[in-house]
Coordinates of C-alpha atoms and ligand atoms in Angstrom, one line a residue:
M132 CA -17.1 -3.3 -1.9
G133 CA -13.3 -3.6 -2.4
S134 CA -11.1 -1.4 -0.3
D135 CA -9.8 0.5 -3.3
Q136 CA -13.2 2.0 -4.2
T137 CA -15.3 4.5 -2.2
N138 CA -19.0 4.0 -2.1
Q139 CA -20.5 7.3 -3.3
T140 CA -24.0 6.6 -2.0
P141 CA -24.8 8.8 1.0
Y142 CA -25.3 6.8 4.2
Y143 CA -28.0 7.7 6.7
I144 CA -28.1 5.9 10.0
T145 CA -30.7 6.5 12.7
T146 CA -31.4 5.4 16.3
P147 CA -34.9 5.2 17.9
I148 CA -35.9 8.5 19.4
Y149 CA -36.1 8.0 23.1
Y150 CA -38.9 8.7 25.5
V151 CA -38.2 11.6 27.8
N152 CA -40.2 10.4 30.8
D153 CA -36.9 9.4 32.4
R154 CA -33.2 9.7 32.3
P155 CA -31.0 7.8 29.8
H156 CA -29.6 4.3 30.6
I157 CA -27.3 1.8 29.0
G158 CA -29.9 0.6 26.5
H159 CA -30.3 4.1 25.0
C160 CA -26.5 4.7 25.1
Y161 CA -25.8 1.3 23.5
T162 CA -28.0 1.7 20.4
T163 CA -26.6 5.2 19.9
L164 CA -23.1 3.9 20.4
I165 CA -23.5 1.2 17.7
A166 CA -24.8 3.9 15.4
D167 CA -21.8 6.1 16.3
V168 CA -19.3 3.4 15.6
A169 CA -20.9 2.5 12.3
A170 CA -21.2 6.2 11.3
R171 CA -17.6 6.9 12.2
A172 CA -16.5 3.8 10.3
Q173 CA -18.5 4.8 7.2
R174 CA -16.9 8.3 7.3
L175 CA -13.5 6.6 7.6
V176 CA -14.1 4.5 4.4
G177 CA -15.0 7.8 2.7
R178 CA -18.8 8.0 2.7
D179 CA -21.0 11.0 3.1
V180 CA -22.8 10.2 6.4
F181 CA -25.7 11.5 8.3
F182 CA -26.3 10.2 11.8
L183 CA -29.5 11.1 13.6
T184 CA -30.7 10.5 17.1
G185 CA -33.2 12.4 19.3
T186 CA -36.1 12.3 21.7
D187 CA -39.7 11.2 21.4
E188 CA -41.7 13.6 23.5
H189 CA -45.4 13.4 22.8
A190 CA -46.1 10.1 24.7
E191 CA -48.7 9.8 27.4
K192 CA -46.0 8.6 29.8
V193 CA -44.2 11.9 29.4
S194 CA -47.2 14.0 30.4
K195 CA -48.0 11.5 33.3
T196 CA -44.5 11.6 34.7
A197 CA -44.3 15.4 34.2
L198 CA -47.4 15.7 36.5
E199 CA -45.7 13.5 39.1
H200 CA -42.8 15.8 39.1
D201 CA -44.9 18.9 39.3
K202 CA -43.8 20.1 35.8
T203 CA -45.6 20.8 32.6
P204 CA -45.0 18.2 29.9
M205 CA -42.8 20.6 28.0
E206 CA -40.7 21.4 31.0
W207 CA -40.2 17.8 31.9
A208 CA -39.5 16.9 28.3
T209 CA -36.9 19.6 28.1
I210 CA -35.2 18.5 31.4
N211 CA -34.9 14.9 30.1
A212 CA -34.0 15.9 26.5
E213 CA -31.1 17.8 28.0
R214 CA -30.1 14.8 30.0
F215 CA -30.0 12.7 26.8
K216 CA -28.0 15.4 25.0
D217 CA -25.5 15.6 27.8
A218 CA -25.2 11.8 28.1
F219 CA -24.6 11.5 24.3
A220 CA -22.0 14.3 24.4
F221 CA -20.4 12.5 27.3
M222 CA -20.3 9.2 25.3
N223 CA -18.6 11.2 22.5
F224 CA -21.2 10.4 19.9
S225 CA -20.8 12.1 16.5
N226 CA -24.4 12.5 15.6
D227 CA -25.1 15.1 12.9
D228 CA -28.3 16.2 14.5
F229 CA -30.5 15.6 17.5
V230 CA -34.2 15.9 16.8
R231 CA -36.9 16.6 19.4
T232 CA -40.4 15.8 18.3
T233 CA -41.7 19.0 19.9
E234 CA -39.7 21.1 17.4
D235 CA -41.6 22.9 14.7
R236 CA -39.5 21.4 11.9
H237 CA -40.8 17.9 13.0
T238 CA -44.4 18.7 13.8
T239 CA -45.1 20.7 10.6
K240 CA -43.7 18.0 8.3
A241 CA -45.3 15.1 10.3
T242 CA -48.7 16.8 10.0
Q243 CA -48.2 17.2 6.3
Y244 CA -47.5 13.5 5.9
I245 CA -50.7 12.6 7.7
Q246 CA -52.6 15.0 5.6
Q247 CA -51.2 13.5 2.4
L248 CA -52.2 10.0 3.6
L249 CA -55.7 11.3 4.4
D250 CA -56.0 12.9 1.0
Q251 CA -55.0 9.7 -0.7
G252 CA -57.5 7.6 1.2
D253 CA -54.7 5.7 3.0
I254 CA -56.0 7.0 6.3
E255 CA -59.7 6.7 7.1
L256 CA -62.1 6.9 10.1
G257 CA -63.4 3.8 11.7
D258 CA -64.3 2.0 15.0
Y259 CA -61.7 0.0 16.8
E260 CA -61.9 -2.5 19.6
G261 CA -58.7 -4.1 20.8
W262 CA -56.2 -5.1 23.4
Y263 CA -54.2 -2.0 24.3
D264 CA -50.8 -2.1 26.0
P265 CA -50.7 1.1 28.0
S266 CA -47.0 0.6 28.9
Q267 CA -46.0 0.5 25.3
E268 CA -48.8 2.6 23.9
E269 CA -49.8 0.2 21.3
Y270 CA -52.7 -2.2 20.3
L271 CA -51.9 -5.9 20.0
T272 CA -53.6 -8.5 17.8
E273 CA -55.9 -11.0 19.6
M274 CA -53.3 -13.6 18.9
V275 CA -50.4 -11.8 20.5
A276 CA -52.6 -10.7 23.4
K277 CA -53.7 -14.3 24.0
E278 CA -50.1 -15.7 23.7
S279 CA -48.9 -13.3 26.4
N280 CA -51.9 -14.1 28.6
Y281 CA -53.4 -10.6 28.2
N282 CA -50.3 -9.0 29.7
S283 CA -47.8 -6.8 27.9
P284 CA -45.2 -9.0 26.1
V285 CA -42.6 -6.3 26.9
T286 CA -43.4 -5.2 30.5
G287 CA -45.7 -8.0 31.8
K288 CA -48.3 -5.4 32.8
P289 CA -52.0 -6.1 32.2
L290 CA -53.5 -5.2 28.8
E291 CA -56.6 -3.1 28.6
K292 CA -59.6 -3.7 26.4
R293 CA -60.3 -0.4 24.6
V294 CA -62.9 0.7 22.2
E295 CA -62.2 3.8 20.2
Q296 CA -63.3 5.7 17.2
N297 CA -60.1 6.3 15.3
Y298 CA -58.4 7.2 12.2
F299 CA -56.7 4.1 10.6
F300 CA -53.8 3.6 8.3
R301 CA -54.7 1.0 5.7
L302 CA -51.7 -1.2 6.5
D303 CA -53.7 -4.2 5.2
K304 CA -53.3 -2.8 1.6
Y305 CA -49.5 -3.3 1.8
Q306 CA -49.2 -6.9 2.8
S307 CA -48.0 -8.2 -0.6
W308 CA -45.8 -5.3 -1.3
L309 CA -44.1 -5.9 2.1
E310 CA -43.7 -9.6 1.4
D311 CA -42.0 -8.7 -1.9
Q312 CA -39.6 -6.3 -0.1
F313 CA -38.4 -9.0 2.3
A314 CA -38.4 -11.8 -0.3
D315 CA -35.5 -10.2 -2.2
D316 CA -34.0 -8.3 0.7
T317 CA -34.9 -4.9 -0.9
I318 CA -35.5 -4.2 2.8
T319 CA -33.0 -6.3 4.8
I320 CA -34.1 -7.2 8.3
L321 CA -31.1 -8.2 10.5
P322 CA -30.2 -10.3 12.3
G323 CA -31.7 -13.3 10.4
A324 CA -33.5 -14.7 13.5
R325 CA -35.4 -11.4 13.8
K326 CA -36.4 -11.4 10.1
N327 CA -38.0 -14.9 10.6
E328 CA -40.1 -13.5 13.5
V329 CA -41.3 -10.6 11.4
L330 CA -42.1 -12.9 8.5
G331 CA -44.0 -15.3 10.9
R332 CA -46.1 -12.4 12.2
L333 CA -46.7 -11.0 8.7
K334 CA -48.1 -14.4 7.6
Q335 CA -50.9 -14.0 10.2
G336 CA -52.1 -11.1 8.0
L337 CA -52.1 -7.3 8.5
M338 CA -54.9 -5.2 9.9
K339 CA -55.6 -1.5 9.7
V340 CA -53.6 0.3 12.4
P341 CA -54.8 3.2 14.4
V342 CA -53.0 6.5 13.7
S343 CA -54.9 8.7 16.1
R344 CA -56.2 8.9 19.7
Q345 CA -59.5 10.6 20.7
I346 CA -58.9 13.6 23.0
K347 CA -60.8 13.1 26.3
E348 CA -61.8 15.6 28.8
G349 CA -59.0 16.5 31.2
D350 CA -56.3 15.1 28.8
P351 CA -53.2 17.3 28.9
D352 CA -52.7 19.4 25.8
W353 CA -49.9 17.3 24.6
G354 CA -49.3 15.9 21.1
I355 CA -50.1 16.9 17.6
K356 CA -53.7 17.3 16.5
M357 CA -55.0 15.3 13.5
P358 CA -55.0 17.8 10.6
C359 CA -58.6 17.1 9.7
D360 CA -60.1 16.7 13.2
D361 CA -59.4 18.7 16.3
S362 CA -60.9 16.0 18.5
H363 CA -58.1 13.6 17.7
R364 CA -54.3 13.6 18.2
I365 CA -51.9 11.8 16.0
Y366 CA -50.9 8.6 17.7
V367 CA -47.5 9.1 19.2
W368 CA -45.9 6.0 17.5
I369 CA -47.0 7.1 14.0
E370 CA -45.8 10.6 14.7
A371 CA -42.5 9.4 16.1
L372 CA -41.6 7.2 13.1
C373 CA -41.9 10.3 10.9
N374 CA -38.9 11.8 12.6
Y375 CA -36.5 9.9 10.4
L376 CA -38.0 11.7 7.4
T377 CA -38.9 15.1 8.8
T378 CA -35.3 15.7 9.8
V379 CA -33.9 15.2 6.3
D380 CA -36.9 16.3 4.2
N381 CA -35.3 19.4 2.9
D382 CA -33.1 20.4 -0.1
Q383 CA -29.7 20.0 1.7
R384 CA -30.5 16.7 3.3
T385 CA -32.8 14.8 1.0
K386 CA -29.8 13.0 -0.6
Y387 CA -29.6 11.0 2.6
W388 CA -33.1 9.7 2.3
E389 CA -32.4 8.9 -1.3
G390 CA -29.1 7.2 -0.4
E391 CA -28.8 4.2 1.9
V392 CA -30.9 4.3 5.1
T393 CA -30.3 2.1 8.1
H394 CA -32.6 2.1 11.1
L395 CA -31.2 0.7 14.3
M396 CA -33.2 -0.3 17.3
A397 CA -33.8 -3.2 19.8
K398 CA -36.1 -6.1 19.1
D399 CA -39.0 -4.5 21.2
I400 CA -39.8 -2.1 18.4
L401 CA -38.9 -3.9 15.3
W402 CA -42.4 -4.4 14.0
F403 CA -43.0 -0.6 13.8
H404 CA -39.8 -0.2 11.9
A405 CA -40.0 -3.2 9.6
I406 CA -43.7 -3.2 8.8
I407 CA -45.6 0.0 9.6
W408 CA -43.0 2.6 8.7
P409 CA -42.0 1.1 5.3
A410 CA -45.6 0.7 4.4
M411 CA -46.3 4.4 5.3
L412 CA -43.3 5.5 3.3
H413 CA -44.4 3.5 0.3
A414 CA -47.9 5.0 0.6
M415 CA -46.3 8.4 0.6
G416 CA -44.2 7.6 -2.5
K417 CA -40.9 7.5 -0.6
Q418 CA -38.2 4.9 -0.7
P419 CA -38.2 2.4 2.2
P420 CA -35.1 1.9 4.4
K421 CA -32.5 -0.4 3.1
T422 CA -31.7 -2.0 6.4
V423 CA -33.7 -2.5 9.6
Y424 CA -31.4 -3.8 12.3
A425 CA -32.9 -5.0 15.7
H426 CA -30.4 -6.0 18.4
A427 CA -31.1 -7.8 21.6
Y428 CA -31.0 -6.5 25.2
W429 CA -28.5 -5.7 27.8
I430 CA -29.1 -7.2 31.2
A431 CA -27.3 -6.2 34.4
E432 CA -25.1 -8.7 36.4
G433 CA -27.2 -11.6 35.1
T434 CA -30.6 -10.0 35.9
K435 CA -33.1 -8.3 33.6
M436 CA -33.1 -4.5 34.2
S437 CA -36.4 -3.2 35.6
K438 CA -37.7 -0.1 37.5
S439 CA -39.0 -2.3 40.3
L440 CA -35.6 -3.9 40.9
G441 CA -33.9 -0.5 40.5
N442 CA -31.0 -2.2 38.7
F443 CA -31.0 0.0 35.6
I444 CA -27.4 0.8 34.5
E445 CA -27.8 4.5 34.0
I446 CA -25.5 6.9 32.4
D447 CA -24.0 7.8 35.9
L448 CA -22.7 4.2 36.3
L449 CA -21.2 4.2 32.8
A450 CA -19.5 7.5 33.8
A451 CA -18.1 5.9 36.9
Y452 CA -16.6 3.1 34.7
A453 CA -15.3 5.7 32.3
D454 CA -13.7 7.6 35.1
K455 CA -11.9 4.5 36.2
Y456 CA -11.1 2.7 32.9
S457 CA -11.5 5.5 30.4
L458 CA -14.5 6.3 28.2
D459 CA -13.0 4.4 25.2
A460 CA -12.8 1.3 27.3
V461 CA -16.5 1.6 28.0
R462 CA -17.2 2.1 24.3
W463 CA -15.0 -0.9 23.5
F464 CA -16.7 -3.2 26.0
L465 CA -20.2 -2.2 25.0
T466 CA -19.5 -2.4 21.2
T467 CA -17.6 -5.8 21.3
Q468 CA -19.6 -7.5 24.1
G469 CA -23.0 -6.1 23.5
P470 CA -26.3 -7.7 22.3
L471 CA -25.7 -6.8 18.6
G472 CA -26.8 -10.3 17.5
A473 CA -29.9 -12.2 18.5
N474 CA -28.8 -12.9 22.1
D475 CA -29.0 -10.7 25.2
A476 CA -25.7 -9.6 26.8
D477 CA -24.7 -9.2 30.4
F478 CA -23.1 -6.1 31.8
A479 CA -21.0 -7.5 34.6
H480 CA -17.9 -6.0 36.3
A481 CA -15.9 -9.2 36.2
R482 CA -16.4 -9.6 32.5
F483 CA -15.6 -5.9 31.9
V484 CA -12.2 -6.2 33.6
E485 CA -11.5 -9.4 31.8
V486 CA -12.1 -7.9 28.4
Y487 CA -10.4 -4.6 29.4
N488 CA -7.2 -6.5 30.3
A489 CA -7.2 -8.9 27.4
D490 CA -8.1 -6.6 24.6
L491 CA -6.9 -3.2 25.7
A492 CA -4.3 -3.3 28.4
N493 CA -2.5 -6.5 27.3
S494 CA -3.1 -6.3 23.5
I495 CA -3.8 -3.0 21.7
G496 CA -2.4 -0.7 24.4
N497 CA 0.6 -2.9 25.1
S498 CA 1.6 -3.3 21.5
M499 CA 1.4 0.4 20.9
S500 CA 3.4 1.5 23.9
R501 CA 5.9 -1.3 23.3
V502 CA 6.7 -0.1 19.8
G503 CA 6.7 3.6 20.9
N504 CA 9.0 2.7 23.8
M505 CA 11.5 0.9 21.5
V506 CA 11.7 3.8 19.1
A507 CA 12.2 6.1 22.1
K508 CA 14.9 3.8 23.6
Y509 CA 16.8 2.7 20.5
F510 CA 16.4 5.8 18.3
E511 CA 15.9 8.6 20.7
G512 CA 12.3 8.9 19.7
T513 CA 12.9 9.5 16.1
V514 CA 11.5 7.1 13.5
P515 CA 14.7 5.7 12.0
A516 CA 13.8 4.7 8.4
T517 CA 10.9 3.7 6.2
C518 CA 10.6 0.2 5.0
N519 CA 8.9 -1.3 2.0
G520 CA 5.8 -3.1 3.2
E521 CA 5.4 -5.3 0.2
F522 CA 7.2 -8.1 1.9
G523 CA 8.0 -6.5 5.2
F524 CA 11.7 -6.9 4.3
P525 CA 12.8 -6.1 0.8
D526 CA 15.3 -8.9 0.5
G527 CA 14.7 -10.7 3.7
S528 CA 18.1 -9.6 4.9
S529 CA 16.7 -7.7 7.9
L530 CA 14.8 -10.7 9.1
Q531 CA 17.8 -12.9 8.6
T532 CA 19.9 -10.6 10.7
A533 CA 17.2 -10.7 13.4
L534 CA 17.3 -14.5 13.3
K535 CA 21.0 -14.5 13.6
A536 CA 20.7 -12.3 16.7
L537 CA 18.4 -14.8 18.2
E538 CA 20.6 -17.7 17.3
S539 CA 23.6 -16.0 18.9
V540 CA 21.7 -15.9 22.2
G541 CA 20.7 -19.5 21.9
K542 CA 17.0 -19.0 21.0
P543 CA 16.6 -19.8 17.3
A544 CA 13.3 -19.1 15.7
D545 CA 10.9 -22.1 15.3
D546 CA 10.5 -21.5 11.6
P547 CA 13.4 -19.7 10.1
N548 CA 11.8 -19.5 6.7
R549 CA 8.7 -17.6 7.8
T550 CA 8.0 -14.3 6.0
F551 CA 5.8 -11.4 7.1
H552 CA 3.9 -9.8 4.3
F553 CA 2.7 -6.6 6.0
Q554 CA 1.1 -4.9 3.0
E555 CA -0.7 -8.1 2.0
F556 CA -1.9 -8.8 5.5
I557 CA -3.2 -5.2 5.9
T558 CA -5.0 -5.2 2.6
K559 CA -6.9 -8.4 3.7
A560 CA -7.7 -6.9 7.1
T561 CA -9.1 -3.7 5.6
T562 CA -11.1 -5.7 3.1
D563 CA -12.6 -7.8 5.9
Y564 CA -13.2 -4.5 7.8
H565 CA -15.3 -3.1 4.9
D566 CA -17.2 -6.3 4.5
A567 CA -18.1 -6.6 8.2
L568 CA -19.2 -2.9 8.2
E569 CA -21.5 -3.6 5.3
R570 CA -23.2 -6.3 7.4
M571 CA -23.1 -4.2 10.6
D572 CA -21.1 -6.9 12.2
L573 CA -19.1 -4.4 14.3
E574 CA -17.5 -7.1 16.4
S575 CA -15.9 -8.8 13.4
M576 CA -15.0 -5.4 12.0
L577 CA -13.1 -4.4 15.1
D578 CA -11.5 -7.9 15.2
S579 CA -10.0 -7.4 11.8
A580 CA -8.4 -4.2 13.2
R581 CA -7.1 -6.2 16.1
S582 CA -5.8 -8.9 13.8
I583 CA -3.2 -6.3 12.6
V584 CA -2.2 -5.8 16.3
R585 CA -1.8 -9.6 16.7
F586 CA 0.2 -9.7 13.6
V587 CA 2.6 -7.1 14.9
D588 CA 2.8 -8.9 18.3
E589 CA 3.7 -12.1 16.5
F590 CA 6.3 -10.3 14.4
I591 CA 7.9 -8.8 17.5
S592 CA 8.1 -12.2 19.2
Y593 CA 9.6 -13.7 16.0
S594 CA 12.1 -11.0 15.1
A595 CA 12.9 -10.1 18.8
P596 CA 14.0 -6.5 18.2
F597 CA 15.1 -6.2 21.9
T598 CA 17.6 -9.0 21.4
L599 CA 18.8 -7.4 18.2
A600 CA 19.3 -4.1 19.9
K601 CA 21.8 -5.6 22.2
Q602 CA 24.0 -6.7 19.3
L603 CA 24.1 -3.5 17.3
D604 CA 27.9 -3.5 17.5
T605 CA 28.4 -7.2 16.9
L606 CA 26.2 -7.9 13.9
D607 CA 27.0 -5.7 10.8
D608 CA 23.4 -5.5 9.6
A609 CA 21.8 -5.1 13.0
P610 CA 21.1 -1.3 12.9
H611 CA 19.5 -1.6 9.5
A612 CA 17.4 -4.6 10.6
L613 CA 16.3 -2.9 13.8
R614 CA 15.3 0.2 11.8
S615 CA 13.2 -1.9 9.4
I616 CA 11.6 -3.9 12.1
L617 CA 10.5 -0.9 14.2
Y618 CA 9.3 1.0 11.2
S619 CA 7.2 -1.9 10.0
C620 CA 5.7 -2.3 13.5
A621 CA 4.9 1.4 13.8
E622 CA 3.4 1.7 10.4
A623 CA 1.3 -1.4 10.8
L624 CA 0.0 0.0 14.2
R625 CA -0.7 3.3 12.6
I626 CA -3.0 1.5 10.2
A627 CA -4.6 -0.6 13.0
S628 CA -5.2 2.6 14.9
L629 CA -7.2 4.0 12.0
L630 CA -9.4 1.0 12.0
L631 CA -9.9 1.1 15.8
Y632 CA -10.7 4.8 15.7
P633 CA -14.5 4.5 15.2
A634 CA -14.7 2.6 18.5
M635 CA -12.0 4.5 20.4
P636 CA -11.6 7.9 18.9
Q637 CA -10.1 9.6 22.0
K638 CA -7.4 6.9 22.6
M639 CA -6.4 6.7 19.0
T640 CA -6.1 10.5 18.8
E641 CA -4.0 10.3 21.9
L642 CA -1.7 7.8 20.1
W643 CA -1.6 10.0 17.0
N644 CA -0.6 13.0 19.1
A645 CA 2.1 11.0 20.9
W646 CA 3.4 9.7 17.5
N647 CA 3.0 13.1 15.8
C648 CA 0.8 11.7 13.1
E649 CA -1.1 14.2 10.9
H650 CA -4.6 15.1 12.0
L651 CA -7.0 13.2 9.8
T652 CA -10.2 14.9 10.8
D653 CA -11.2 18.4 11.8
Q654 CA -10.4 18.2 15.5
S655 CA -13.1 20.7 16.5
N656 CA -15.8 18.7 14.7
P657 CA -16.5 15.2 15.9
N658 CA -18.6 14.4 12.8
S659 CA -16.2 15.8 10.2
A660 CA -15.0 13.8 7.2
F661 CA -11.5 12.3 7.0
V662 CA -8.8 14.0 4.8
A663 CA -8.9 10.9 2.5
P664 CA -10.7 7.5 2.4
L665 CA -9.4 4.5 4.3
S666 CA -8.2 3.0 1.0
E667 CA -5.7 5.8 0.7
L668 CA -5.0 6.3 4.4
A669 CA -4.2 2.6 4.9
Q670 CA -1.5 2.6 2.2
W671 CA 1.9 1.5 3.4
N672 CA 4.6 4.1 2.8
S673 CA 2.2 6.7 1.3
T674 CA 1.7 10.4 2.0
H675 CA -0.2 9.5 5.2
S676 CA 2.4 7.1 6.5
I677 CA 4.8 7.4 9.3
K678 CA 7.8 9.2 8.0
Q679 CA 11.5 8.9 8.5
G680 CA 12.5 11.5 11.1
Q681 CA 9.0 11.7 12.7
S682 CA 9.3 11.9 16.4
I683 CA 7.5 9.5 18.7
T684 CA 7.1 10.5 22.3
K685 CA 7.2 7.9 24.9
G686 CA 3.9 8.4 26.6
D687 CA 1.9 6.8 29.4
P688 CA 0.4 3.4 28.4
L689 CA -3.0 4.0 26.7
F690 CA -4.6 1.5 29.1
M691 CA -3.2 0.6 32.5
R692 CA -3.8 -3.0 33.6
A693 CA -6.8 -3.4 35.9
D694 CA -7.0 -5.4 39.0
A695 CA -10.0 -7.9 38.9
N696 CA -10.2 -7.9 42.6
E697 CA -10.9 -4.2 43.0
P698 CA -14.6 -3.4 43.7
A699 CA -16.8 -2.4 40.8
P700 CA -17.2 1.3 40.2
V701 CA -20.4 2.8 41.7
A702 CA -22.4 5.7 40.3
E703 CA -22.2 9.0 42.1
P704 CA -25.6 9.9 43.5
T705 CA -27.3 12.4 41.2
A706 CA -29.6 15.3 41.9
Ligands
LIG178 N1 -39.9 6.2 21.7 C1 -39.9 4.9 21.2 C2 -39.1 4.8 19.9 C3 -39.6 5.5 18.8 S1 -38.6 5.4 17.4 C4 -39.5 6.0 16.2 C5 -39.2 4.1 22.3 N2 -38.4 4.7 23.1 S2 -37.5 4.0 24.3 O1 -37.0 5.1 25.1 O2 -38.3 3.1 25.0 O3 -36.3 3.4 23.6 C6 -36.4 2.0 23.2 C7 -35.0 1.7 22.6 O4 -34.0 1.9 23.6 C8 -34.8 0.2 22.2 O5 -35.3 0.0 20.9 C9 -33.3 0.2 22.2 O6 -32.8 0.9 21.1 C10 -33.0 0.9 23.5 N3 -33.0 0.0 24.7 C11 -33.8 0.2 25.7 N4 -33.6 -0.8 26.6 C12 -32.6 -1.6 26.2 C13 -31.8 -2.7 26.7 N5 -32.0 -3.2 27.9 N6 -30.8 -3.1 26.0 C14 -30.4 -2.6 24.8 N7 -31.1 -1.6 24.2 C15 -32.4 -1.2 24.8 O7 -39.3 2.8 22.3

């Protein structure tokens, strides 16, 4: 998609809904952050976006842990659902809704879907004997069970042999339909390595999958009953998957399901999203998701996170990092250094400080405060003039004047014929940004934003406005040249700040406030649309540009340099 057109297809992005047996940790925050950055970027390019997250409440582990805490399942689910909501508000996520699977709007619709599948004969009663993974609440095939030595491939805990009479979804009917979806990427599984795994497992053949659990004596009254049979509950996984549809299955929101759907999750639960859910949807006569994206895992300071090691990076630790380095620095680190691809990523303090200093304090923040400070110093904080961005310098004269200034202090430029085509460079950066967003390659997307900052830095080194400023009285054209140079830097950084906004909304808003730029979104509404699509907002010298006479306040640097030798932040103990 070129940067001059806006994609009119509504965009729907989801995260897994998280179990409410415990409090949120980095993994939950990470997937939701990735969804947030993608959602904000899609809004920026002008799309109509719906971003959903929420909690999965009817799991056995929720009722079990509730009991351990002397709470009813509902009380315990509510306590933890609130923790997730608070954590996500703290992370400044712009989700359009937060669904809890205990809400009527979900349970009613989920029951209807199961009823439809029963009526059609896609769900039927049968006996089932298999290897059950209690920690994941799923049955595994003989082959997967054997490969993992009859332990859970995810948690390593022993599998249980279970025999049940159950209702089954006829997943086996959809084998060839699924194969076709993946063959031409009608459903795109990303990253590629994950797609190969799914295709490998699909080749082994699909079995019927259980969609219910028999209710046993003494079971807590927790979960949704099968519509046809009071002695069964809908299996929590099948019910949970339905949340993506239940939440938008109404007149106002159905356009999102009919638009472009992206499901995000980690690799642990890809099978459910890439195989079982699309087949259920197809059976119900609904369109499958366009993209199923499964990232890898965060580990902590080189070690896998686990309950037994007690090394989970919980929201409180992220809050301690945010307190010290700013929330947007945490968002930046997680987004650019996270396990978005096929490999796991390590959350380590030393690496955090390295990235913070290199990307934020020394690059983005430094460039922005440098330009702001020069405008403050040389032009009393008022943007001196506009400048045509077509070639940076209409006739090259300003650049020539800058080079003369350098020569006169005995530091001639390496390449006196170099030109800086700002508009051209920015057009390429925004096109790359769009393309990377389409692939969900958020790291490259943000790097194309940073490339504008690097371009400005190079331009400042080359044109040396601080040298020029010392010769305002000696070189005739110096005031004009200085004005053009600073305008070009400020305008380019304004555009870079737009592209950086999805990852760092607070810091970029801080910059816009200091630079008195117009507000581009409804400030009271984190998920609001932009006043215009990026293709318009990123135009040089347009209605949204920095204007002559606009005042730029010299503010504190956006990111103070961090000392790598300081101890890592520690989480405040929580109640
Ligand atoms: N409730 C199910 C999902 C149902 S979706 C219809 C579930 N919940 S969960 O609470 O266990 O969340 C799993 C998800 O949390 C992963 O798929 C991933 O999005 C996120 N993460 C959990 N641990 C993680 C890491 N260590 N690293 C990155 N993300 C991980 O499964």
